[in-house]
CSV table of C-alpha atoms in Angstrom, one decimal:
chain,number,residue,atom,x,y,z
A,874,UNK,CA,0.0,0.0,0.0
A,875,UNK,CA,1.3,3.5,-0.8
A,876,UNK,CA,2.3,5.6,2.1
A,877,UNK,CA,-0.1,8.2,0.7
A,878,UNK,CA,-3.0,6.0,1.4
A,879,UNK,CA,-1.9,4.8,4.8
A,880,UNK,CA,-4.3,6.4,7.2
A,881,UNK,CA,-5.3,5.0,10.6
A,882,UNK,CA,-6.5,6.2,13.9
A,883,UNK,CA,-4.8,6.1,17.3
A,884,UNK,CA,-5.8,5.6,20.9
A,885,UNK,CA,-4.2,7.1,24.0
A,886,UNK,CA,-1.7,4.4,24.8
A,887,UNK,CA,0.0,4.6,21.4
A,888,UNK,CA,0.5,8.4,21.7
A,889,UNK,CA,1.7,8.1,25.3
A,890,UNK,CA,4.3,5.5,24.3
A,891,UNK,CA,5.4,7.6,21.4
A,892,UNK,CA,6.0,10.6,23.7
A,893,UNK,CA,7.6,8.6,26.5
A,894,UNK,CA,11.1,7.6,25.5
A,895,UNK,CA,11.4,5.3,28.5
A,896,UNK,CA,8.3,3.3,27.6
A,897,UNK,CA,9.1,-0.3,26.8
A,898,UNK,CA,7.1,0.0,23.5
A,899,UNK,CA,8.6,3.4,22.5
A,900,UNK,CA,10.9,2.2,19.7
A,901,UNK,CA,8.1,-0.1,18.3
A,902,UNK,CA,5.6,2.7,18.3
A,903,UNK,CA,8.1,5.1,16.6
A,904,UNK,CA,8.6,2.6,13.8
A,905,UNK,CA,4.8,2.2,13.4
A,906,UNK,CA,4.3,5.9,13.5
A,907,UNK,CA,6.7,6.4,10.6
A,908,UNK,CA,4.8,4.0,8.5
A,909,UNK,CA,1.7,6.2,8.3
A,910,UNK,CA,1.2,9.5,6.5
A,911,UNK,CA,-1.8,10.4,8.5
A,912,UNK,CA,-2.9,9.2,11.9
A,913,UNK,CA,-6.3,10.5,13.0
A,914,UNK,CA,-6.3,11.7,16.6
A,915,UNK,CA,-9.7,12.1,18.2
A,916,UNK,CA,-9.9,15.2,20.4
A,917,UNK,CA,-11.0,13.0,23.3
A,918,UNK,CA,-7.7,11.1,22.9
A,919,UNK,CA,-5.7,14.3,22.9
A,920,UNK,CA,-7.3,15.4,26.2
A,921,UNK,CA,-6.4,12.0,27.8
A,922,UNK,CA,-2.8,12.1,26.4
A,923,UNK,CA,-2.3,15.7,27.7
A,924,UNK,CA,-3.5,14.6,31.2
A,925,UNK,CA,-1.4,11.4,31.4
A,926,UNK,CA,1.8,12.8,29.8
A,927,UNK,CA,1.4,16.0,32.0
A,928,UNK,CA,1.3,13.8,35.1
A,929,UNK,CA,4.3,11.6,34.1
A,930,UNK,CA,6.5,13.8,32.0
A,931,UNK,CA,5.4,17.3,32.9
A,932,UNK,CA,3.5,20.2,31.2
A,933,UNK,CA,6.5,21.1,29.1
A,934,UNK,CA,6.4,17.8,27.3
A,935,UNK,CA,2.7,18.3,26.7
A,936,UNK,CA,3.3,21.9,25.4
A,937,UNK,CA,6.0,20.7,23.0
A,938,UNK,CA,3.7,18.0,21.7
A,939,UNK,CA,0.9,20.5,21.1
A,940,UNK,CA,3.3,23.0,19.4
A,941,UNK,CA,4.4,20.3,17.0
A,942,UNK,CA,1.1,18.7,16.4
A,943,UNK,CA,0.3,20.5,13.2
A,944,UNK,CA,3.6,19.5,11.6
A,945,UNK,CA,3.2,15.8,12.8
A,946,UNK,CA,1.4,12.9,11.2
A,947,UNK,CA,-1.4,13.3,13.6
A,948,UNK,CA,-4.6,15.0,12.4
A,949,UNK,CA,-7.1,16.1,15.1
A,950,UNK,CA,-10.7,14.9,14.6
A,951,UNK,CA,-13.7,15.9,16.5
A,952,UNK,CA,-16.7,13.8,17.6
A,953,UNK,CA,-19.8,14.3,15.6
A,954,UNK,CA,-23.3,14.2,17.1
A,955,UNK,CA,-23.8,10.8,15.4
A,956,UNK,CA,-20.5,9.6,16.9
A,957,UNK,CA,-21.8,10.5,20.4
A,958,UNK,CA,-24.9,8.4,19.8
A,959,UNK,CA,-22.7,5.5,18.6
A,960,UNK,CA,-20.4,5.9,21.6
A,961,UNK,CA,-23.5,5.4,23.9
A,962,UNK,CA,-24.4,2.2,21.9
A,963,UNK,CA,-20.8,0.9,22.1
A,964,UNK,CA,-20.6,1.5,25.9
A,965,UNK,CA,-23.9,-0.3,26.4
A,966,UNK,CA,-22.9,-3.2,24.1
A,967,UNK,CA,-19.5,-3.7,25.8
A,968,UNK,CA,-20.6,-2.8,29.3
A,969,UNK,CA,-19.1,-6.0,30.7
A,970,UNK,CA,-15.7,-5.3,29.2
A,971,UNK,CA,-13.2,-2.6,30.2
A,972,UNK,CA,-14.0,-0.2,27.4
A,973,UNK,CA,-14.1,3.4,28.5
A,974,UNK,CA,-15.5,6.5,27.0
A,975,UNK,CA,-12.3,7.5,25.1
A,976,UNK,CA,-11.9,4.0,23.6
A,977,UNK,CA,-15.5,4.0,22.5
A,978,UNK,CA,-15.0,7.4,20.8
A,979,UNK,CA,-12.0,5.9,18.9
A,980,UNK,CA,-14.2,3.0,17.8
A,981,UNK,CA,-17.1,5.2,16.8
A,982,UNK,CA,-14.9,7.4,14.6
A,983,UNK,CA,-13.1,4.5,13.1
A,984,UNK,CA,-16.5,2.9,12.2
A,985,UNK,CA,-17.8,6.1,10.6
A,986,UNK,CA,-14.6,6.6,8.6
A,987,UNK,CA,-14.4,2.9,7.7
A,988,UNK,CA,-10.9,2.6,9.3
A,989,UNK,CA,-10.2,-1.0,10.2
A,990,UNK,CA,-6.9,-0.6,12.0
A,991,UNK,CA,-6.5,1.2,15.3
A,992,UNK,CA,-3.1,2.0,16.7
A,993,UNK,CA,-3.4,0.7,20.2
A,994,UNK,CA,-1.4,-0.9,23.0
A,995,UNK,CA,-4.6,-2.3,24.5
A,996,UNK,CA,-5.1,-6.0,24.3
């Protein structure tokens, strides 16, 4: 597949591992990141990344990521009203699993955009 067509979507864990050089998965994540021209980043994921990275690596790391976001392979994507309805359905459907709101937003956006591969470190 041409790199031009390689578009996917990311969850929080992938981005956190990308930003955290001491993460055990960091080098693997960097290699995967470089394989995609565009990685969709739901705004819900961005909020969670900022919180988690801010706690572990500090606000300066978050600020540097945000400053470089527009020049990165990440492309911010908002939730639509239809996505929110689908999120509620996903949460209900998977209520016995460990899915949370942010993961459900990733799933809903991926479904809407017909993206079959999610960059995740979840099992």
